[in-house]
Amino acid sequence: MRLFELSADMQKFSANVRAANLTLGLVPTMGALHAGHLSIVEKALGENDRVAVSIFVNPTQFNNPEDLQKYPRVLDEDLQKLEGISQNRLLVFAPLVKEIYGDNLISDRFDLQGLDLEMEGKYRPGHFQGVATIVKKLFQITKPHKAYFGEKDYQQLAVIRKMTQLEQMPVEIVPCNIYREKNGLAMSSRNRLLSPATKETAGYIFSALQWCAANFDEKEIDELKAEVGKKIASDSTFALEYFEIAEADSLQLAEKKEENKKYRAFIAVFAENVRLIDNIALN
Ligand code: PAF
């Protein structure tokens, strides 16, 4: 499996793939790959001749320096996992921060039309400008036909779609289902920072979301929010940062249900100082 650290090498590879009339898929990641990432890579391999997995912990999307510093970095382990999937059709792009940002470690500014303001955007100011910036850069370097993003980061997916549209980038954005542990906990690179006991009880977060989906038709939004808040507060390991119900496309927060609209619930919880997010379709 090939590993590129320089943008120029990645660009050359992508140009050759296109010149040979082959298709290239991109799976952007920040590494510490888990089974959810690997399932996305498999899906991308099923739909493209070649697949690039980018591994890059992007500083501009971290609003908390401690979070950036403790983000797991395990490149050798990641490479081994990917080798096990395909040696011929997969390649890894793992640049250094300087290669991507030079001496200018700042985000571009995108008019994300409100998609970046609530939930993750509210609690992680600047996060989505950083995400849009790095994804635009990765698209410019790798020039993929399709790019794959997990629905665990549902708001991120909406932001990336918007950025791609604003910048008129010819890349098809492919959403991928949330991959879960047996207990329902959404897979995340951050889960490896949890103790085994907390990882086990954290399945409770998804149970609360499932409860919300099951009761969505019968209960008002404020009742649902209050009840989920109580459920999370009942275990002192967990501290709720937010639980919101939003319209599924605009991501505007909802206070009352309206006919013919689709809604989704979004949650962020701290456990042992690790921030966990999840979401679920409600109707
Ligand atoms: O979801 C992630 O891992 C990151 O936000 C992404 C899309 C790779 C951008 O750094």
mmCIF file of C-alpha atoms and ligand atoms in Angstrom:
data_model
loop_
_atom_site.group_PDB
_atom_site.id
_atom_site.type_symbol
_atom_site.label_atom_id
_atom_site.label_comp_id
_atom_site.label_asym_id
_atom_site.label_seq_id
_atom_site.Cartn_x
_atom_site.Cartn_y
_atom_site.Cartn_z
ATOM 1 C CA MET A 1 0.000 0.000 0.000
ATOM 2 C CA ARG A 2 1.352 3.418 -0.908
ATOM 3 C CA LEU A 3 1.815 6.172 1.626
ATOM 4 C CA PHE A 4 2.167 9.775 0.491
ATOM 5 C CA GLU A 5 3.255 12.565 2.783
ATOM 6 C CA LEU A 6 3.649 15.264 0.148
ATOM 7 C CA SER A 7 0.737 16.953 -1.603
ATOM 8 C CA ALA A 8 2.658 16.944 -4.902
ATOM 9 C CA ASP A 9 2.972 13.120 -4.797
ATOM 10 C CA MET A 10 -0.690 12.738 -3.956
ATOM 11 C CA GLN A 11 -1.650 15.111 -6.785
ATOM 12 C CA LYS A 12 0.497 13.171 -9.269
ATOM 13 C CA PHE A 13 -1.100 9.882 -8.220
ATOM 14 C CA SER A 14 -4.599 11.326 -8.589
ATOM 15 C CA ALA A 15 -3.766 12.760 -12.034
ATOM 16 C CA ASN A 16 -2.522 9.329 -13.156
ATOM 17 C CA VAL A 17 -5.700 7.645 -11.886
ATOM 18 C CA ARG A 18 -7.825 10.102 -13.853
ATOM 19 C CA ALA A 19 -5.611 9.811 -16.955
ATOM 20 C CA ALA A 20 -6.176 6.037 -16.860
ATOM 21 C CA ASN A 21 -9.940 6.656 -16.779
ATOM 22 C CA LEU A 22 -10.208 5.153 -13.316
ATOM 23 C CA THR A 23 -12.233 6.536 -10.415
ATOM 24 C CA LEU A 24 -10.855 7.751 -7.102
ATOM 25 C CA GLY A 25 -12.729 7.781 -3.800
ATOM 26 C CA LEU A 26 -11.556 9.740 -0.766
ATOM 27 C CA VAL A 27 -12.139 8.783 2.874
ATOM 28 C CA PRO A 28 -10.995 11.736 4.999
ATOM 29 C CA THR A 29 -10.075 10.758 8.565
ATOM 30 C CA MET A 30 -8.079 11.992 11.503
ATOM 31 C CA GLY A 31 -6.698 8.485 12.072
ATOM 32 C CA ALA A 32 -7.084 6.191 15.090
ATOM 33 C CA LEU A 33 -9.140 4.101 12.712
ATOM 34 C CA HIS A 34 -11.905 1.891 14.084
ATOM 35 C CA ALA A 35 -14.334 -0.590 12.545
ATOM 36 C CA GLY A 36 -16.621 2.284 11.473
ATOM 37 C CA HIS A 37 -13.836 3.873 9.393
ATOM 38 C CA LEU A 38 -12.932 0.488 7.939
ATOM 39 C CA SER A 39 -16.526 -0.125 6.862
ATOM 40 C CA ILE A 40 -16.478 3.264 5.086
ATOM 41 C CA VAL A 41 -13.225 2.312 3.352
ATOM 42 C CA GLU A 42 -14.803 -0.983 2.219
ATOM 43 C CA LYS A 43 -17.817 0.881 0.877
ATOM 44 C CA ALA A 44 -15.543 3.304 -1.008
ATOM 45 C CA LEU A 45 -13.569 0.376 -2.460
ATOM 46 C CA GLY A 46 -16.836 -1.109 -3.678
ATOM 47 C CA GLU A 47 -17.647 2.078 -5.596
ATOM 48 C CA ASN A 48 -14.237 3.237 -6.886
ATOM 49 C CA ASP A 49 -11.175 1.816 -8.646
ATOM 50 C CA ARG A 50 -8.791 3.447 -6.173
ATOM 51 C CA VAL A 51 -9.379 4.816 -2.672
ATOM 52 C CA ALA A 52 -7.304 7.399 -0.822
ATOM 53 C CA VAL A 53 -7.597 7.493 2.962
ATOM 54 C CA SER A 54 -6.350 10.769 4.359
ATOM 55 C CA ILE A 55 -5.010 10.705 7.911
ATOM 56 C CA PHE A 56 -4.557 14.192 9.262
ATOM 57 C CA VAL A 57 -5.378 15.611 12.689
ATOM 58 C CA ASN A 58 -6.507 19.045 11.583
ATOM 59 C CA PRO A 59 -5.535 21.733 14.136
ATOM 60 C CA THR A 60 -7.877 24.424 12.814
ATOM 61 C CA GLN A 61 -10.996 22.449 13.748
ATOM 62 C CA PHE A 62 -10.026 22.126 17.420
ATOM 63 C CA ASN A 63 -11.196 25.002 19.582
ATOM 64 C CA ASN A 64 -9.726 23.346 22.663
ATOM 65 C CA PRO A 65 -5.908 22.918 22.670
ATOM 66 C CA GLU A 66 -6.078 20.099 25.236
ATOM 67 C CA ASP A 67 -8.488 18.165 23.002
ATOM 68 C CA LEU A 68 -6.088 18.587 20.056
ATOM 69 C CA GLN A 69 -3.139 17.490 22.141
ATOM 70 C CA LYS A 70 -4.795 14.338 23.497
ATOM 71 C CA TYR A 71 -6.366 13.302 20.167
ATOM 72 C CA PRO A 72 -5.029 9.757 19.514
ATOM 73 C CA ARG A 73 -2.269 9.514 16.851
ATOM 74 C CA VAL A 74 -1.398 5.914 15.899
ATOM 75 C CA LEU A 75 -0.285 5.990 12.263
ATOM 76 C CA ASP A 76 1.512 2.607 12.242
ATOM 77 C CA GLU A 77 -1.508 0.866 13.715
ATOM 78 C CA ASP A 78 -3.768 2.610 11.150
ATOM 79 C CA LEU A 79 -1.542 1.547 8.247
ATOM 80 C CA GLN A 80 -1.627 -2.056 9.415
ATOM 81 C CA LYS A 81 -5.410 -2.044 9.575
ATOM 82 C CA LEU A 82 -5.667 -0.619 6.061
ATOM 83 C CA GLU A 83 -3.080 -3.098 4.674
ATOM 84 C CA GLY A 84 -5.437 -5.824 5.869
ATOM 85 C CA ILE A 85 -8.194 -4.482 3.599
ATOM 86 C CA SER A 86 -6.376 -3.926 0.306
ATOM 87 C CA GLN A 87 -2.751 -3.512 -0.669
ATOM 88 C CA ASN A 88 -3.260 -2.638 -4.334
ATOM 89 C CA ARG A 89 -6.223 -0.309 -4.532
ATOM 90 C CA LEU A 90 -5.777 1.678 -1.323
ATOM 91 C CA LEU A 91 -3.356 4.471 -0.600
ATOM 92 C CA VAL A 92 -2.841 6.711 2.383
ATOM 93 C CA PHE A 93 -2.245 10.444 2.343
ATOM 94 C CA ALA A 94 -0.751 11.463 5.705
ATOM 95 C CA PRO A 95 0.814 14.922 5.429
ATOM 96 C CA LEU A 96 2.396 16.988 8.188
ATOM 97 C CA VAL A 97 0.611 20.131 9.354
ATOM 98 C CA LYS A 98 3.180 22.367 7.637
ATOM 99 C CA GLU A 99 2.639 20.591 4.318
ATOM 100 C CA ILE A 100 -1.035 21.549 4.403
ATOM 101 C CA TYR A 101 -0.995 24.960 6.077
ATOM 102 C CA GLY A 102 2.560 26.232 5.549
ATOM 103 C CA ASP A 103 3.062 29.057 8.042
ATOM 104 C CA ASN A 104 -0.574 30.072 7.865
ATOM 105 C CA LEU A 105 -2.404 27.913 10.384
ATOM 106 C CA ILE A 106 -5.818 29.547 10.057
ATOM 107 C CA SER A 107 -9.221 28.679 8.628
ATOM 108 C CA ASP A 108 -10.748 30.179 5.510
ATOM 109 C CA ARG A 109 -14.170 31.808 5.971
ATOM 110 C CA PHE A 110 -17.217 30.172 4.397
ATOM 111 C CA ASP A 111 -20.792 31.407 4.528
ATOM 112 C CA LEU A 112 -22.267 28.167 5.810
ATOM 113 C CA GLN A 113 -25.717 29.724 5.999
ATOM 114 C CA GLY A 114 -26.422 28.920 9.617
ATOM 115 C CA LEU A 115 -25.550 25.225 9.387
ATOM 116 C CA ASP A 116 -22.525 25.915 11.553
ATOM 117 C CA LEU A 117 -24.177 27.907 14.328
ATOM 118 C CA GLU A 118 -26.145 25.521 16.534
ATOM 119 C CA MET A 119 -25.147 22.384 18.448
ATOM 120 C CA GLU A 120 -21.514 21.535 17.609
ATOM 121 C CA GLY A 121 -21.088 25.016 16.138
ATOM 122 C CA LYS A 122 -22.342 26.673 19.307
ATOM 123 C CA TYR A 123 -20.181 24.645 21.680
ATOM 124 C CA ARG A 124 -17.111 24.478 19.430
ATOM 125 C CA PRO A 125 -16.833 27.966 17.935
ATOM 126 C CA GLY A 126 -14.870 27.971 14.674
ATOM 127 C CA HIS A 127 -14.931 24.170 14.458
ATOM 128 C CA PHE A 128 -16.862 23.973 11.199
ATOM 129 C CA GLN A 129 -14.848 26.702 9.485
ATOM 130 C CA GLY A 130 -11.817 24.519 10.268
ATOM 131 C CA VAL A 131 -13.544 21.393 8.942
ATOM 132 C CA ALA A 132 -14.655 23.145 5.738
ATOM 133 C CA THR A 133 -11.135 24.536 5.279
ATOM 134 C CA ILE A 134 -9.366 21.187 5.565
ATOM 135 C CA VAL A 135 -11.915 19.289 3.480
ATOM 136 C CA LYS A 136 -11.633 21.888 0.704
ATOM 137 C CA LYS A 137 -7.831 21.555 0.816
ATOM 138 C CA LEU A 138 -8.058 17.736 0.750
ATOM 139 C CA PHE A 139 -10.432 17.871 -2.225
ATOM 140 C CA GLN A 140 -8.079 20.249 -4.057
ATOM 141 C CA ILE A 141 -5.099 17.965 -3.471
ATOM 142 C CA THR A 142 -6.681 14.548 -4.028
ATOM 143 C CA LYS A 143 -9.329 15.522 -6.625
ATOM 144 C CA PRO A 144 -11.613 12.582 -5.813
ATOM 145 C CA HIS A 145 -14.734 11.621 -7.754
ATOM 146 C CA LYS A 146 -16.517 10.737 -4.508
ATOM 147 C CA ALA A 147 -15.831 11.489 -0.847
ATOM 148 C CA TYR A 148 -17.233 9.533 2.110
ATOM 149 C CA PHE A 149 -18.355 10.900 5.489
ATOM 150 C CA GLY A 150 -20.041 9.166 8.432
ATOM 151 C CA GLU A 151 -23.452 10.280 9.661
ATOM 152 C CA LYS A 152 -22.234 10.268 13.265
ATOM 153 C CA ASP A 153 -21.012 13.756 12.406
ATOM 154 C CA TYR A 154 -24.312 14.645 10.760
ATOM 155 C CA GLN A 155 -23.860 18.396 11.112
ATOM 156 C CA GLN A 156 -20.367 18.095 9.626
ATOM 157 C CA LEU A 157 -21.858 16.257 6.660
ATOM 158 C CA ALA A 158 -24.309 19.140 6.060
ATOM 159 C CA VAL A 159 -21.482 21.689 6.351
ATOM 160 C CA ILE A 160 -19.307 19.764 3.881
ATOM 161 C CA ARG A 161 -22.171 19.504 1.397
ATOM 162 C CA LYS A 162 -22.675 23.269 1.686
ATOM 163 C CA MET A 163 -18.958 24.028 1.276
ATOM 164 C CA THR A 164 -18.770 21.745 -1.787
ATOM 165 C CA GLN A 165 -21.745 23.535 -3.311
ATOM 166 C CA LEU A 166 -20.416 27.039 -2.486
ATOM 167 C CA GLU A 167 -16.996 26.253 -3.916
ATOM 168 C CA GLN A 168 -18.518 24.389 -6.898
ATOM 169 C CA MET A 169 -16.297 21.392 -6.333
ATOM 170 C CA PRO A 170 -17.085 18.427 -8.608
ATOM 171 C CA VAL A 171 -17.091 15.829 -5.832
ATOM 172 C CA GLU A 172 -20.019 13.580 -4.923
ATOM 173 C CA ILE A 173 -20.510 13.533 -1.155
ATOM 174 C CA VAL A 174 -21.521 10.062 0.036
ATOM 175 C CA PRO A 175 -23.096 9.725 3.520
ATOM 176 C CA CYS A 176 -22.313 6.539 5.464
ATOM 177 C CA ASN A 177 -24.395 4.941 8.230
ATOM 178 C CA ILE A 178 -23.338 5.244 11.853
ATOM 179 C CA TYR A 179 -21.384 2.183 12.948
ATOM 180 C CA ARG A 180 -22.038 1.158 16.550
ATOM 181 C CA GLU A 181 -20.513 -0.955 19.292
ATOM 182 C CA LYS A 182 -22.651 -3.903 20.464
ATOM 183 C CA ASN A 183 -24.087 -1.730 23.263
ATOM 184 C CA GLY A 184 -25.127 0.990 20.773
ATOM 185 C CA LEU A 185 -22.292 3.452 21.473
ATOM 186 C CA ALA A 186 -21.463 5.220 18.199
ATOM 187 C CA MET A 187 -17.942 4.294 17.110
ATOM 188 C CA SER A 188 -15.477 7.140 17.464
ATOM 189 C CA SER A 189 -11.717 7.487 17.671
ATOM 190 C CA ARG A 190 -12.293 9.163 21.034
ATOM 191 C CA ASN A 191 -13.859 5.983 22.490
ATOM 192 C CA ARG A 192 -10.369 4.588 23.021
ATOM 193 C CA LEU A 193 -9.859 7.308 25.651
ATOM 194 C CA LEU A 194 -12.681 5.838 27.785
ATOM 195 C CA SER A 195 -12.176 3.262 30.513
ATOM 196 C CA PRO A 196 -13.701 -0.152 29.628
ATOM 197 C CA ALA A 197 -16.405 0.311 32.283
ATOM 198 C CA THR A 198 -17.496 3.700 30.948
ATOM 199 C CA LYS A 199 -17.354 2.485 27.366
ATOM 200 C CA GLU A 200 -19.827 -0.189 28.417
ATOM 201 C CA THR A 201 -22.249 2.146 30.199
ATOM 202 C CA ALA A 202 -21.972 4.771 27.431
ATOM 203 C CA GLY A 203 -24.349 2.602 25.387
ATOM 204 C CA TYR A 204 -26.881 4.462 27.485
ATOM 205 C CA ILE A 205 -26.502 7.553 25.270
ATOM 206 C CA PHE A 206 -27.893 5.698 22.273
ATOM 207 C CA SER A 207 -30.657 4.162 24.392
ATOM 208 C CA ALA A 208 -31.747 7.705 25.315
ATOM 209 C CA LEU A 209 -31.820 8.657 21.615
ATOM 210 C CA GLN A 210 -33.804 5.536 20.759
ATOM 211 C CA TRP A 211 -36.262 6.356 23.522
ATOM 212 C CA CYS A 212 -36.662 9.828 22.011
ATOM 213 C CA ALA A 213 -37.308 8.418 18.515
ATOM 214 C CA ALA A 214 -39.836 5.909 19.890
ATOM 215 C CA ASN A 215 -41.743 8.662 21.719
ATOM 216 C CA PHE A 216 -41.430 11.399 19.116
ATOM 217 C CA ASP A 217 -44.989 11.108 17.780
ATOM 218 C CA GLU A 218 -46.645 11.183 21.214
ATOM 219 C CA LYS A 219 -44.672 13.786 23.136
ATOM 220 C CA GLU A 220 -43.930 17.486 22.686
ATOM 221 C CA ILE A 221 -40.363 18.567 21.976
ATOM 222 C CA ASP A 222 -39.858 20.200 25.399
ATOM 223 C CA GLU A 223 -41.042 17.013 27.154
ATOM 224 C CA LEU A 224 -38.653 14.899 25.093
ATOM 225 C CA LYS A 225 -35.774 17.236 25.863
ATOM 226 C CA ALA A 226 -36.521 17.280 29.591
ATOM 227 C CA GLU A 227 -36.810 13.494 29.762
ATOM 228 C CA VAL A 228 -33.556 12.839 27.860
ATOM 229 C CA GLY A 229 -31.819 15.393 30.111
ATOM 230 C CA LYS A 230 -33.058 13.458 33.170
ATOM 231 C CA LYS A 231 -31.962 10.116 31.734
ATOM 232 C CA ILE A 232 -28.418 11.340 31.115
ATOM 233 C CA ALA A 233 -28.221 13.089 34.508
ATOM 234 C CA SER A 234 -29.219 9.871 36.294
ATOM 235 C CA ASP A 235 -25.672 8.500 35.875
ATOM 236 C CA SER A 236 -23.003 10.792 37.312
ATOM 237 C CA THR A 237 -20.375 9.479 34.849
ATOM 238 C CA PHE A 238 -22.107 11.508 32.148
ATOM 239 C CA ALA A 239 -22.534 15.263 31.825
ATOM 240 C CA LEU A 240 -24.878 16.465 29.137
ATOM 241 C CA GLU A 241 -23.523 19.330 27.036
ATOM 242 C CA TYR A 242 -26.577 19.589 24.806
ATOM 243 C CA PHE A 243 -29.537 17.631 23.581
ATOM 244 C CA GLU A 244 -31.404 19.278 20.715
ATOM 245 C CA ILE A 245 -34.045 18.431 18.168
ATOM 246 C CA ALA A 246 -33.502 20.121 14.826
ATOM 247 C CA GLU A 247 -35.023 20.170 11.388
ATOM 248 C CA ALA A 248 -33.063 17.563 9.432
ATOM 249 C CA ASP A 249 -32.030 19.727 6.443
ATOM 250 C CA SER A 250 -31.611 23.290 7.742
ATOM 251 C CA LEU A 251 -30.462 22.093 11.194
ATOM 252 C CA GLN A 252 -32.523 24.908 12.702
ATOM 253 C CA LEU A 253 -33.510 24.053 16.271
ATOM 254 C CA ALA A 254 -37.133 23.012 16.608
ATOM 255 C CA GLU A 255 -39.437 24.012 19.447
ATOM 256 C CA LYS A 256 -42.660 22.696 17.941
ATOM 257 C CA LYS A 257 -43.200 19.943 15.396
ATOM 258 C CA GLU A 258 -44.500 21.035 12.001
ATOM 259 C CA GLU A 259 -46.267 18.788 9.505
ATOM 260 C CA ASN A 260 -44.227 17.367 6.624
ATOM 261 C CA LYS A 261 -40.904 18.243 8.200
ATOM 262 C CA LYS A 262 -38.186 15.762 9.064
ATOM 263 C CA TYR A 263 -36.490 16.012 12.449
ATOM 264 C CA ARG A 264 -33.357 14.642 14.045
ATOM 265 C CA ALA A 265 -32.112 14.547 17.622
ATOM 266 C CA PHE A 266 -28.517 15.511 18.434
ATOM 267 C CA ILE A 267 -26.608 14.921 21.640
ATOM 268 C CA ALA A 268 -23.188 15.734 23.106
ATOM 269 C CA VAL A 269 -22.121 14.209 26.408
ATOM 270 C CA PHE A 270 -18.904 14.300 28.415
ATOM 271 C CA ALA A 271 -17.729 11.068 30.018
ATOM 272 C CA GLU A 272 -14.373 10.999 31.822
ATOM 273 C CA ASN A 273 -13.581 14.303 30.091
ATOM 274 C CA VAL A 274 -14.110 12.713 26.682
ATOM 275 C CA ARG A 275 -16.658 14.379 24.451
ATOM 276 C CA LEU A 276 -19.067 11.954 22.766
ATOM 277 C CA ILE A 277 -21.641 12.898 20.127
ATOM 278 C CA ASP A 278 -24.455 11.005 18.472
ATOM 279 C CA ASN A 279 -27.698 11.622 16.581
ATOM 280 C CA ILE A 280 -30.794 9.832 15.341
ATOM 281 C CA ALA A 281 -33.576 10.332 12.795
ATOM 282 C CA LEU A 282 -36.914 10.917 14.566
ATOM 283 C CA ASN A 283 -39.485 10.613 11.783
HETATM 284 O O1 PAF B 1 -14.612 13.614 10.755
HETATM 285 C C1 PAF B 1 -13.379 13.762 10.782
HETATM 286 O O2 PAF B 1 -12.614 12.849 11.080
HETATM 287 C C2 PAF B 1 -12.790 15.121 10.449
HETATM 288 O O3 PAF B 1 -13.619 16.134 10.894
HETATM 289 C C3 PAF B 1 -12.472 15.289 8.944
HETATM 290 C C4 PAF B 1 -13.714 15.214 8.092
HETATM 291 C C5 PAF B 1 -11.483 14.218 8.535
HETATM 292 C C6 PAF B 1 -11.821 16.649 8.717
HETATM 293 O O4 PAF B 1 -10.658 16.811 9.462
#
